[in-house]
mmCIF file of C-alpha atoms and ligand atoms in Angstrom:
data_model
loop_
_atom_site.group_PDB
_atom_site.id
_atom_site.type_symbol
_atom_site.label_atom_id
_atom_site.label_comp_id
_atom_site.label_asym_id
_atom_site.label_seq_id
_atom_site.Cartn_x
_atom_site.Cartn_y
_atom_site.Cartn_z
ATOM 1 C CA MET A 12 -25.092 -108.464 96.545
ATOM 2 C CA VAL A 13 -22.345 -109.682 99.355
ATOM 3 C CA ASN A 14 -22.663 -108.182 103.027
ATOM 4 C CA LEU A 15 -26.460 -106.102 102.689
ATOM 5 C CA ALA A 16 -26.730 -106.580 106.409
ATOM 6 C CA ALA A 17 -23.118 -105.004 107.282
ATOM 7 C CA ASP A 18 -24.008 -102.756 104.583
ATOM 8 C CA VAL A 19 -27.459 -101.528 106.176
ATOM 9 C CA GLU A 20 -26.002 -102.060 109.784
ATOM 10 C CA ALA A 21 -23.957 -99.589 108.548
ATOM 11 C CA ILE A 22 -27.297 -96.802 107.932
ATOM 12 C CA ALA A 23 -29.423 -97.771 110.800
ATOM 13 C CA PRO A 24 -28.621 -94.641 112.899
ATOM 14 C CA ALA A 25 -29.729 -92.255 109.660
ATOM 15 C CA LEU A 26 -32.404 -94.546 109.627
ATOM 16 C CA VAL A 27 -33.708 -93.571 112.869
ATOM 17 C CA GLU A 28 -32.954 -90.120 111.865
ATOM 18 C CA TRP A 29 -35.242 -89.961 108.882
ATOM 19 C CA ARG A 30 -38.148 -91.913 110.991
ATOM 20 C CA ARG A 31 -38.177 -89.487 113.592
ATOM 21 C CA ASP A 32 -37.687 -86.680 111.940
ATOM 22 C CA PHE A 33 -40.384 -87.629 110.020
ATOM 23 C CA HIS A 34 -42.588 -88.168 113.336
ATOM 24 C CA ARG A 35 -41.757 -84.532 114.291
ATOM 25 C CA HIS A 36 -43.392 -83.048 111.448
ATOM 26 C CA PRO A 37 -46.718 -85.781 109.884
ATOM 27 C CA GLU A 38 -48.989 -83.996 107.207
ATOM 28 C CA LEU A 39 -52.428 -85.491 106.194
ATOM 29 C CA GLY A 40 -52.946 -86.850 102.666
ATOM 30 C CA TYR A 41 -52.607 -84.204 99.958
ATOM 31 C CA GLU A 42 -50.644 -81.820 102.160
ATOM 32 C CA GLU A 43 -47.540 -83.810 102.338
ATOM 33 C CA ARG A 44 -45.023 -80.931 101.229
ATOM 34 C CA ARG A 45 -42.567 -80.503 103.911
ATOM 35 C CA THR A 46 -42.401 -83.968 103.819
ATOM 36 C CA GLN A 47 -42.478 -84.450 99.729
ATOM 37 C CA GLN A 48 -39.390 -81.782 99.968
ATOM 38 C CA VAL A 49 -37.093 -84.051 102.492
ATOM 39 C CA VAL A 50 -37.867 -86.807 99.960
ATOM 40 C CA ARG A 51 -36.838 -85.137 97.009
ATOM 41 C CA GLN A 52 -33.560 -83.271 97.893
ATOM 42 C CA PHE A 53 -32.593 -86.655 99.584
ATOM 43 C CA LEU A 54 -33.220 -89.286 96.677
ATOM 44 C CA GLU A 55 -31.645 -86.092 94.355
ATOM 45 C CA SER A 56 -29.252 -86.729 96.164
ATOM 46 C CA LEU A 57 -28.525 -89.732 95.524
ATOM 47 C CA GLY A 58 -28.104 -88.912 91.796
ATOM 48 C CA ILE A 59 -31.788 -91.217 91.412
ATOM 49 C CA GLU A 60 -34.375 -89.469 88.799
ATOM 50 C CA VAL A 61 -36.685 -87.819 90.472
ATOM 51 C CA ARG A 62 -40.471 -86.215 89.445
ATOM 52 C CA THR A 63 -44.036 -85.492 90.815
ATOM 53 C CA CYS A 64 -46.587 -87.690 90.665
ATOM 54 C CA GLY A 65 -49.594 -87.485 92.374
ATOM 55 C CA LYS A 66 -49.569 -83.976 93.882
ATOM 56 C CA THR A 67 -47.286 -84.284 96.844
ATOM 57 C CA GLY A 68 -46.318 -88.149 95.623
ATOM 58 C CA LEU A 69 -43.108 -88.546 93.724
ATOM 59 C CA ARG A 70 -41.872 -90.976 91.051
ATOM 60 C CA GLY A 71 -38.122 -91.666 91.427
ATOM 61 C CA VAL A 72 -36.547 -94.310 89.243
ATOM 62 C CA LEU A 73 -32.805 -96.062 89.904
ATOM 63 C CA ARG A 74 -31.738 -97.397 85.942
ATOM 64 C CA GLY A 75 -28.669 -100.345 87.311
ATOM 65 C CA GLY A 76 -25.828 -101.488 85.216
ATOM 66 C CA ARG A 77 -27.553 -103.575 83.546
ATOM 67 C CA PRO A 78 -30.311 -104.157 81.357
ATOM 68 C CA GLY A 79 -33.583 -106.051 83.056
ATOM 69 C CA ARG A 80 -37.172 -105.661 84.494
ATOM 70 C CA THR A 81 -38.825 -103.092 86.411
ATOM 71 C CA VAL A 82 -39.540 -103.515 89.876
ATOM 72 C CA ALA A 83 -41.338 -100.715 92.313
ATOM 73 C CA LEU A 84 -41.450 -100.293 95.703
ATOM 74 C CA ARG A 85 -43.903 -97.907 97.325
ATOM 75 C CA ALA A 86 -44.220 -96.448 101.092
ATOM 76 C CA ASP A 87 -47.131 -94.210 102.375
ATOM 77 C CA MET A 88 -46.625 -90.586 102.975
ATOM 78 C CA ASP A 89 -49.631 -89.675 105.197
ATOM 79 C CA ALA A 90 -50.136 -89.154 108.936
ATOM 80 C CA LEU A 91 -53.423 -88.823 110.582
ATOM 81 C CA PRO A 92 -55.282 -86.489 112.389
ATOM 82 C CA VAL A 93 -54.481 -87.667 115.682
ATOM 83 C CA ALA A 94 -53.112 -85.792 119.153
ATOM 84 C CA GLU A 95 -50.215 -87.689 119.812
ATOM 85 C CA ILE A 96 -49.689 -88.894 123.790
ATOM 86 C CA ALA A 97 -46.136 -89.115 124.110
ATOM 87 C CA ASP A 98 -43.052 -89.298 126.157
ATOM 88 C CA HIS A 99 -40.409 -89.405 123.382
ATOM 89 C CA ASP A 100 -38.447 -86.486 122.568
ATOM 90 C CA TYR A 101 -40.081 -87.131 118.937
ATOM 91 C CA GLN A 102 -43.153 -86.065 119.601
ATOM 92 C CA SER A 103 -45.259 -84.729 116.599
ATOM 93 C CA GLN A 104 -44.592 -80.729 116.273
ATOM 94 C CA ASN A 105 -47.901 -80.406 114.601
ATOM 95 C CA PRO A 106 -50.829 -79.928 116.782
ATOM 96 C CA GLY A 107 -53.550 -82.735 116.526
ATOM 97 C CA LEU A 108 -51.267 -84.500 113.411
ATOM 98 C CA MET A 109 -49.999 -87.834 113.903
ATOM 99 C CA HIS A 110 -47.887 -90.399 112.316
ATOM 100 C CA ALA A 111 -50.049 -93.033 114.332
ATOM 101 C CA CYS A 112 -49.897 -96.005 111.628
ATOM 102 C CA GLY A 113 -46.292 -96.133 111.198
ATOM 103 C CA HIS A 114 -45.862 -94.272 107.616
ATOM 104 C CA ASP A 115 -42.785 -92.430 109.092
ATOM 105 C CA GLY A 116 -40.597 -95.781 109.349
ATOM 106 C CA HIS A 117 -42.037 -97.060 106.059
ATOM 107 C CA MET A 118 -40.462 -93.628 104.050
ATOM 108 C CA ALA A 119 -37.757 -93.828 105.709
ATOM 109 C CA ILE A 120 -37.048 -97.810 104.955
ATOM 110 C CA LEU A 121 -37.589 -96.715 101.113
ATOM 111 C CA MET A 122 -35.122 -93.635 101.060
ATOM 112 C CA GLY A 123 -32.692 -96.027 103.142
ATOM 113 C CA THR A 124 -33.464 -99.370 100.294
ATOM 114 C CA ALA A 125 -32.960 -96.580 97.880
ATOM 115 C CA ARG A 126 -29.598 -95.800 99.581
ATOM 116 C CA VAL A 127 -27.829 -98.648 99.294
ATOM 117 C CA LEU A 128 -29.189 -99.758 96.398
ATOM 118 C CA ALA A 129 -27.892 -96.540 94.111
ATOM 119 C CA ALA A 130 -24.447 -97.344 95.908
ATOM 120 C CA ARG A 131 -24.198 -100.745 93.939
ATOM 121 C CA ARG A 132 -26.415 -99.551 90.854
ATOM 122 C CA ASP A 133 -23.311 -100.417 88.410
ATOM 123 C CA THR A 134 -24.086 -104.114 89.208
ATOM 124 C CA LEU A 135 -27.742 -103.794 89.391
ATOM 125 C CA PRO A 136 -29.943 -105.635 86.586
ATOM 126 C CA GLY A 137 -32.994 -103.467 85.940
ATOM 127 C CA THR A 138 -34.394 -100.646 87.292
ATOM 128 C CA VAL A 139 -36.387 -99.908 90.510
ATOM 129 C CA VAL A 140 -38.887 -97.167 90.639
ATOM 130 C CA PHE A 141 -39.183 -96.152 94.182
ATOM 131 C CA LEU A 142 -43.402 -94.938 95.009
ATOM 132 C CA PHE A 143 -43.709 -92.511 97.879
ATOM 133 C CA GLN A 144 -47.364 -92.134 98.246
ATOM 134 C CA PRO A 145 -49.683 -89.571 99.819
ATOM 135 C CA SER A 146 -53.391 -89.955 101.067
ATOM 136 C CA GLU A 147 -53.717 -93.739 101.906
ATOM 137 C CA GLU A 148 -55.654 -93.058 104.510
ATOM 138 C CA ASN A 149 -58.406 -90.908 103.184
ATOM 139 C CA PRO A 150 -60.747 -92.969 99.833
ATOM 140 C CA PRO A 151 -60.088 -92.157 97.380
ATOM 141 C CA GLY A 152 -56.353 -92.508 98.185
ATOM 142 C CA GLY A 153 -53.911 -91.103 96.954
ATOM 143 C CA ALA A 154 -52.525 -94.750 94.583
ATOM 144 C CA PRO A 155 -55.408 -94.013 91.957
ATOM 145 C CA LEU A 156 -54.021 -90.552 90.853
ATOM 146 C CA MET A 157 -50.461 -91.596 90.852
ATOM 147 C CA ILE A 158 -51.308 -94.562 88.232
ATOM 148 C CA GLU A 159 -53.029 -91.994 86.118
ATOM 149 C CA GLU A 160 -49.869 -90.278 86.331
ATOM 150 C CA GLY A 161 -47.845 -92.992 85.187
ATOM 151 C CA ALA A 162 -47.045 -94.250 88.257
ATOM 152 C CA LEU A 163 -46.264 -98.331 86.749
ATOM 153 C CA ASP A 164 -45.022 -97.548 83.974
ATOM 154 C CA GLY A 165 -42.949 -99.548 82.297
ATOM 155 C CA VAL A 166 -43.769 -101.199 86.097
ATOM 156 C CA ASP A 167 -43.083 -105.107 86.112
ATOM 157 C CA SER A 168 -44.520 -105.841 89.602
ATOM 158 C CA ILE A 169 -45.127 -103.704 92.308
ATOM 159 C CA PHE A 170 -43.851 -104.853 96.699
ATOM 160 C CA GLY A 171 -44.925 -102.455 99.590
ATOM 161 C CA LEU A 172 -44.782 -103.771 102.589
ATOM 162 C CA HIS A 173 -46.650 -102.294 106.132
ATOM 163 C CA LEU A 174 -45.076 -101.985 109.695
ATOM 164 C CA TRP A 175 -47.338 -103.921 111.920
ATOM 165 C CA GLN A 176 -47.894 -103.900 115.453
ATOM 166 C CA PRO A 177 -49.546 -106.856 116.127
ATOM 167 C CA LEU A 178 -46.352 -108.974 115.135
ATOM 168 C CA PRO A 179 -43.195 -109.729 116.924
ATOM 169 C CA THR A 180 -39.816 -106.892 114.771
ATOM 170 C CA GLY A 181 -39.091 -108.981 112.170
ATOM 171 C CA ILE A 182 -41.670 -111.101 111.608
ATOM 172 C CA VAL A 183 -43.114 -111.091 107.406
ATOM 173 C CA GLY A 184 -46.731 -112.004 107.128
ATOM 174 C CA LEU A 185 -47.183 -112.999 104.286
ATOM 175 C CA ARG A 186 -50.893 -114.002 102.343
ATOM 176 C CA ALA A 187 -51.611 -114.884 99.214
ATOM 177 C CA GLY A 188 -54.762 -113.596 97.312
ATOM 178 C CA ALA A 189 -57.192 -111.664 99.586
ATOM 179 C CA SER A 190 -55.621 -110.519 102.581
ATOM 180 C CA MET A 191 -57.091 -107.037 102.942
ATOM 181 C CA ALA A 192 -60.769 -105.842 102.897
ATOM 182 C CA GLN A 193 -62.784 -103.427 101.078
ATOM 183 C CA ALA A 194 -63.307 -100.891 103.067
ATOM 184 C CA ASP A 195 -66.666 -98.845 102.407
ATOM 185 C CA GLU A 196 -68.372 -95.855 103.827
ATOM 186 C CA PHE A 197 -72.243 -95.951 104.487
ATOM 187 C CA GLU A 198 -74.728 -93.006 105.971
ATOM 188 C CA VAL A 199 -77.776 -93.268 106.748
ATOM 189 C CA THR A 200 -80.493 -90.271 108.074
ATOM 190 C CA VAL A 201 -83.672 -91.174 109.751
ATOM 191 C CA HIS A 202 -86.519 -88.446 108.914
ATOM 192 C CA GLY A 203 -89.115 -88.919 111.276
ATOM 193 C CA ARG A 204 -91.218 -86.064 113.142
ATOM 194 C CA GLY A 205 -90.073 -84.792 115.830
ATOM 195 C CA GLY A 206 -92.106 -83.195 118.562
ATOM 196 C CA HIS A 207 -92.773 -82.262 122.446
ATOM 197 C CA ALA A 208 -91.034 -86.079 124.626
ATOM 198 C CA SER A 209 -94.116 -86.662 126.447
ATOM 199 C CA GLN A 210 -96.820 -86.936 123.192
ATOM 200 C CA PRO A 211 -94.371 -90.078 122.027
ATOM 201 C CA ASN A 212 -97.535 -90.847 119.744
ATOM 202 C CA VAL A 213 -98.174 -87.517 117.554
ATOM 203 C CA THR A 214 -94.318 -88.030 116.542
ATOM 204 C CA VAL A 215 -92.396 -90.500 114.673
ATOM 205 C CA ASP A 216 -88.896 -90.931 116.665
ATOM 206 C CA PRO A 217 -86.199 -91.143 114.591
ATOM 207 C CA VAL A 218 -84.407 -91.849 117.529
ATOM 208 C CA VAL A 219 -86.059 -95.599 118.000
ATOM 209 C CA VAL A 220 -86.674 -95.587 114.572
ATOM 210 C CA ALA A 221 -82.586 -95.548 114.204
ATOM 211 C CA SER A 222 -82.024 -98.285 117.122
ATOM 212 C CA HIS A 223 -83.898 -100.306 115.314
ATOM 213 C CA ILE A 224 -82.002 -100.628 112.347
ATOM 214 C CA VAL A 225 -78.365 -100.956 114.177
ATOM 215 C CA VAL A 226 -80.240 -103.819 115.802
ATOM 216 C CA ALA A 227 -81.570 -105.131 112.623
ATOM 217 C CA ALA A 228 -78.293 -104.532 110.857
ATOM 218 C CA GLN A 229 -76.518 -107.374 113.353
ATOM 219 C CA THR A 230 -78.284 -110.411 111.602
ATOM 220 C CA ILE A 231 -76.658 -109.164 108.060
ATOM 221 C CA VAL A 232 -73.125 -111.229 109.080
ATOM 222 C CA SER A 233 -74.919 -113.201 111.616
ATOM 223 C CA ARG A 234 -77.721 -114.461 109.527
ATOM 224 C CA PHE A 235 -77.126 -113.427 106.381
ATOM 225 C CA VAL A 236 -73.149 -113.949 105.082
ATOM 226 C CA ASN A 237 -72.484 -117.396 104.865
ATOM 227 C CA PRO A 238 -70.052 -118.038 108.301
ATOM 228 C CA LEU A 239 -66.773 -118.901 106.389
ATOM 229 C CA GLU A 240 -66.919 -115.580 104.580
ATOM 230 C CA PRO A 241 -65.068 -112.597 106.512
ATOM 231 C CA ALA A 242 -67.320 -109.462 106.755
ATOM 232 C CA VAL A 243 -68.182 -106.792 109.037
ATOM 233 C CA VAL A 244 -70.986 -104.106 109.217
ATOM 234 C CA SER A 245 -70.629 -101.748 112.385
ATOM 235 C CA PHE A 246 -72.080 -98.261 113.038
ATOM 236 C CA THR A 247 -69.747 -95.865 114.355
ATOM 237 C CA THR A 248 -71.152 -92.467 114.923
ATOM 238 C CA ILE A 249 -75.272 -91.472 115.672
ATOM 239 C CA HIS A 250 -76.611 -88.289 115.611
ATOM 240 C CA GLY A 251 -79.750 -86.733 116.572
ATOM 241 C CA GLY A 252 -81.739 -84.472 118.969
ATOM 242 C CA ARG A 253 -80.119 -81.518 121.411
ATOM 243 C CA ILE A 254 -82.146 -81.600 124.301
ATOM 244 C CA HIS A 255 -83.999 -83.888 126.706
ATOM 245 C CA ASN A 256 -87.302 -83.393 126.321
ATOM 246 C CA ILE A 257 -87.595 -82.742 122.240
ATOM 247 C CA ILE A 258 -88.085 -85.785 120.246
ATOM 248 C CA PRO A 259 -85.242 -84.298 116.742
ATOM 249 C CA ASP A 260 -86.833 -84.944 113.148
ATOM 250 C CA THR A 261 -83.980 -87.104 112.221
ATOM 251 C CA VAL A 262 -81.366 -88.917 113.310
ATOM 252 C CA THR A 263 -78.214 -90.189 111.133
ATOM 253 C CA MET A 264 -75.800 -92.821 111.426
ATOM 254 C CA THR A 265 -72.681 -93.375 109.493
ATOM 255 C CA GLY A 266 -70.442 -96.598 109.430
ATOM 256 C CA THR A 267 -68.478 -99.073 107.432
ATOM 257 C CA VAL A 268 -68.288 -102.030 105.645
ATOM 258 C CA ARG A 269 -65.546 -104.425 105.404
ATOM 259 C CA THR A 270 -65.368 -107.827 103.059
ATOM 260 C CA LEU A 271 -62.797 -109.664 101.175
ATOM 261 C CA ASP A 272 -64.968 -110.778 98.155
ATOM 262 C CA LEU A 273 -66.935 -108.857 95.171
ATOM 263 C CA ASP A 274 -69.950 -110.452 95.655
ATOM 264 C CA ILE A 275 -70.494 -110.281 99.643
ATOM 265 C CA GLN A 276 -69.872 -106.784 99.204
ATOM 266 C CA ARG A 277 -72.404 -106.229 96.824
ATOM 267 C CA ALA A 278 -75.088 -108.758 98.611
ATOM 268 C CA ILE A 279 -74.341 -106.632 101.685
ATOM 269 C CA LYS A 280 -74.634 -103.028 100.391
ATOM 270 C CA GLN A 281 -78.260 -104.174 99.212
ATOM 271 C CA ARG A 282 -79.057 -105.709 102.257
ATOM 272 C CA LEU A 283 -78.231 -103.182 104.244
ATOM 273 C CA GLY A 284 -80.190 -100.743 102.103
ATOM 274 C CA GLU A 285 -83.004 -103.163 102.479
ATOM 275 C CA VAL A 286 -82.965 -103.372 106.349
ATOM 276 C CA CYS A 287 -82.579 -99.372 106.377
ATOM 277 C CA GLU A 288 -85.762 -98.688 103.535
ATOM 278 C CA ALA A 289 -88.093 -101.756 106.005
ATOM 279 C CA THR A 290 -87.256 -100.558 109.394
ATOM 280 C CA CYS A 291 -88.295 -96.785 108.239
ATOM 281 C CA ARG A 292 -91.419 -97.989 106.541
ATOM 282 C CA LEU A 293 -92.402 -100.365 109.713
ATOM 283 C CA PHE A 294 -92.250 -97.041 112.140
ATOM 284 C CA GLY A 295 -93.320 -94.483 109.199
ATOM 285 C CA ALA A 296 -90.260 -92.790 108.615
ATOM 286 C CA THR A 297 -88.415 -92.669 105.267
ATOM 287 C CA ALA A 298 -84.936 -93.414 105.035
ATOM 288 C CA GLU A 299 -81.597 -91.329 103.523
ATOM 289 C CA TYR A 300 -79.104 -94.535 102.498
ATOM 290 C CA LYS A 301 -75.915 -93.144 100.749
ATOM 291 C CA TYR A 302 -72.981 -96.065 100.244
ATOM 292 C CA ASP A 303 -69.755 -95.593 98.910
ATOM 293 C CA ASP A 304 -67.494 -98.159 97.973
ATOM 294 C CA GLY A 305 -63.906 -98.191 99.139
ATOM 295 C CA TYR A 306 -60.270 -98.942 98.622
ATOM 296 C CA PRO A 307 -60.877 -102.768 96.456
ATOM 297 C CA PRO A 308 -59.728 -105.816 98.598
ATOM 298 C CA VAL A 309 -55.737 -106.513 98.718
ATOM 299 C CA ILE A 310 -55.167 -109.294 96.243
ATOM 300 C CA ASN A 311 -51.713 -110.945 96.375
ATOM 301 C CA ASP A 312 -50.571 -112.512 93.633
ATOM 302 C CA ALA A 313 -49.579 -116.258 95.198
ATOM 303 C CA ALA A 314 -46.403 -115.996 92.696
ATOM 304 C CA SER A 315 -44.910 -112.976 94.009
ATOM 305 C CA VAL A 316 -45.628 -114.087 97.951
ATOM 306 C CA GLU A 317 -43.814 -116.905 97.016
ATOM 307 C CA LEU A 318 -40.665 -114.247 95.999
ATOM 308 C CA VAL A 319 -41.341 -112.747 99.620
ATOM 309 C CA ALA A 320 -40.922 -115.383 100.823
ATOM 310 C CA ARG A 321 -37.404 -116.891 99.986
ATOM 311 C CA ALA A 322 -36.152 -113.478 99.927
ATOM 312 C CA ALA A 323 -36.972 -112.820 103.221
ATOM 313 C CA ALA A 324 -35.978 -116.630 104.110
ATOM 314 C CA ARG A 325 -32.872 -116.172 102.574
ATOM 315 C CA GLU A 326 -32.104 -112.267 104.470
ATOM 316 C CA LEU A 327 -33.350 -112.459 107.533
ATOM 317 C CA GLY A 328 -34.564 -116.411 108.180
ATOM 318 C CA ALA A 329 -37.011 -119.011 107.389
ATOM 319 C CA ASP A 330 -38.061 -118.924 110.970
ATOM 320 C CA LYS A 331 -38.959 -114.912 110.019
ATOM 321 C CA VAL A 332 -41.799 -115.885 107.729
ATOM 322 C CA ARG A 333 -45.291 -116.391 108.671
ATOM 323 C CA THR A 334 -48.612 -116.824 106.852
ATOM 324 C CA ILE A 335 -51.173 -114.322 108.421
ATOM 325 C CA ALA A 336 -54.775 -114.422 108.340
ATOM 326 C CA PRO A 337 -56.615 -111.482 106.289
ATOM 327 C CA VAL A 338 -56.916 -108.063 108.151
ATOM 328 C CA MET A 339 -59.881 -106.535 107.946
ATOM 329 C CA GLY A 340 -58.349 -102.994 107.532
ATOM 330 C CA GLY A 341 -58.490 -101.115 104.032
ATOM 331 C CA GLU A 342 -55.479 -100.800 102.060
ATOM 332 C CA ASP A 343 -55.275 -98.383 98.742
ATOM 333 C CA PHE A 344 -52.093 -100.686 97.384
ATOM 334 C CA ALA A 345 -54.771 -103.017 96.012
ATOM 335 C CA TYR A 346 -55.379 -99.929 93.210
ATOM 336 C CA TYR A 347 -51.709 -101.204 92.010
ATOM 337 C CA LEU A 348 -51.914 -104.393 92.357
ATOM 338 C CA GLN A 349 -55.034 -104.517 89.973
ATOM 339 C CA ARG A 350 -52.910 -103.573 87.436
ATOM 340 C CA VAL A 351 -49.363 -105.473 87.716
ATOM 341 C CA PRO A 352 -48.544 -108.561 90.160
ATOM 342 C CA GLY A 353 -46.933 -107.892 93.421
ATOM 343 C CA ALA A 354 -47.471 -108.317 96.800
ATOM 344 C CA PHE A 355 -48.235 -106.276 100.031
ATOM 345 C CA ALA A 356 -46.297 -107.924 103.141
ATOM 346 C CA LYS A 357 -46.722 -107.060 106.896
ATOM 347 C CA LEU A 358 -43.309 -106.541 108.707
ATOM 348 C CA GLY A 359 -43.709 -107.360 112.607
ATOM 349 C CA ALA A 360 -42.669 -103.894 114.160
ATOM 350 C CA GLY A 361 -44.346 -104.415 118.193
ATOM 351 C CA ASP A 362 -41.899 -105.647 120.400
ATOM 352 C CA GLY A 363 -42.319 -103.577 123.344
ATOM 353 C CA ARG A 364 -44.937 -101.337 121.632
ATOM 354 C CA PRO A 365 -48.670 -102.099 123.101
ATOM 355 C CA TYR A 366 -50.615 -99.581 121.260
ATOM 356 C CA PRO A 367 -52.545 -100.392 118.117
ATOM 357 C CA HIS A 368 -52.281 -98.770 114.736
ATOM 358 C CA HIS A 369 -54.339 -95.379 115.096
ATOM 359 C CA ASN A 370 -53.875 -95.364 118.783
ATOM 360 C CA ALA A 371 -52.302 -91.579 120.380
ATOM 361 C CA ARG A 372 -49.847 -93.902 121.305
ATOM 362 C CA PHE A 373 -48.607 -95.305 118.683
ATOM 363 C CA ASP A 374 -45.171 -96.318 118.305
ATOM 364 C CA ILE A 375 -42.666 -98.673 116.179
ATOM 365 C CA ASP A 376 -39.995 -100.755 117.449
ATOM 366 C CA GLU A 377 -37.597 -98.865 115.569
ATOM 367 C CA LYS A 378 -34.950 -102.144 115.414
ATOM 368 C CA VAL A 379 -37.329 -102.861 112.500
ATOM 369 C CA LEU A 380 -35.874 -100.099 110.066
ATOM 370 C CA PRO A 381 -32.689 -101.827 108.934
ATOM 371 C CA ILE A 382 -34.801 -104.911 108.618
ATOM 372 C CA GLY A 383 -37.344 -103.619 106.666
ATOM 373 C CA VAL A 384 -34.460 -102.143 103.890
ATOM 374 C CA ARG A 385 -32.793 -106.067 103.871
ATOM 375 C CA LEU A 386 -36.082 -107.046 103.147
ATOM 376 C CA MET A 387 -37.253 -104.470 100.496
ATOM 377 C CA ILE A 388 -33.833 -104.708 98.746
ATOM 378 C CA ALA A 389 -33.734 -108.854 98.814
ATOM 379 C CA VAL A 390 -36.932 -108.990 97.654
ATOM 380 C CA ALA A 391 -36.314 -106.046 94.885
ATOM 381 C CA LEU A 392 -33.332 -108.107 93.815
ATOM 382 C CA GLU A 393 -34.821 -111.356 93.463
ATOM 383 C CA MET A 394 -37.412 -110.155 91.277
ATOM 384 C CA LEU A 395 -35.315 -108.673 88.990
ATOM 385 C CA GLU A 396 -32.467 -111.642 89.039
ATOM 386 C CA PRO A 397 -34.403 -114.674 90.984
ATOM 387 C CA LYS A 398 -31.887 -117.010 92.453
HETATM 388 NI NI1 NI B 402 -51.453 -97.858 107.216
#
C-alpha cells in the first residue's frame, strides 16, 4: 500500500478526537453500551458488515476485492473503576470511572485501521475481521464469550496491541512464547475464636494466624519455585476486627498469583493452600481457601511475532522494534491465542507520561495513535500478502 504514512497522517486529528470522546465517556465491562453504539455507527458508515458479539462487543467484517486469507484485529473497550485526576479538557464525565489503561486508544487505533483499509478494499487481498471486545479487565473476561459467539469463525490468525506507558512512544515491544502472565485470585479466611483482647489465652487469635500465613507464603516464591521461573504471590487485602479491645473471630485476606507456566501455576495453587491449612492447624484455627484460575498466560506464536517484527520494521523502522521481557500482568487475549496463531504486541506510548497503567493520572502520548494504525495495517497486510 503506497503512502500509508500519509493516509494515516491525514486522519491523525480524527484519531485524537475519537480517543478523547471514549476517554470522556468511560464504561465498565459489559456496560459499554454508548461505546458500542459509537463504534457500530462508525463501522456501518464505512460499509463494514457489523454485528453484536459478546453482549456489548462488536464483530466487523471487511471483505477485500481479492480473495485470500482472513486476519482478525482486536481492541478492548472497557474502562476501570478509577476516579480520574486530570488537568486536561478530556477528563472523564462519568464519576468514578476512567480509561486508565489505554483501551480508549486501542479503539481509536482500530477505527482508524478500519477507515484506511475500507478506503482500499478493492485491492485488499483477503478479509479483515475487526473485534471490539468488552470487559478485558474482569475475569472471566470478554474474550471467551466473543469466541463462543463466533468471533474467530474463519479466522486464520489474530493480532492485538496494548499501548504501553513503560516504553517510549512508538517502540514496538515483542516477545515470542509466554509474554504475559496467568493472573489468578485467591481468598483465605482464617477462622479463630474471638474474645476480650486482655485475655488472648482463651482465644484463637486470627490476626496472629493470618500474619503468620502472610509471612510463610513469602517463602513460596523465594524457597519453593525455581529461581529461574517468574512467579508472584501477593496478598493485597487483609480484613478483620472492628475495635482495639476485641480479638475478632475471623480474618479474610485476598491476593493474586502470577505465573507464566502451567505446572508452576498448579504447584503454587496447591502450596499456598497447604501453607494456609498447616499454619492454621499449628495455631488451632481453621482455614477456608478459595482459588480462582484467571486468564491463561499469553503465548505468542513465534512465526506471528516474526511477522509483526518484519511489518513493524518495514513500516516504522527496524530501530523501533524491541524484544521485551514478559510482563506479569494478565490479558484475556490469551484465549484467542489458544484457538488460532497470532501475536499480542506492546506499543510504547510513554513519552512525557510518567503515570503507570491503572493510575488515576494515567494518560497516553497521543502521538502513538497514527503509529498504532500504521502498525495494525502493516501487520494485517503482511499476514494477508507476505512480501
Ligand atoms: Ni489494559
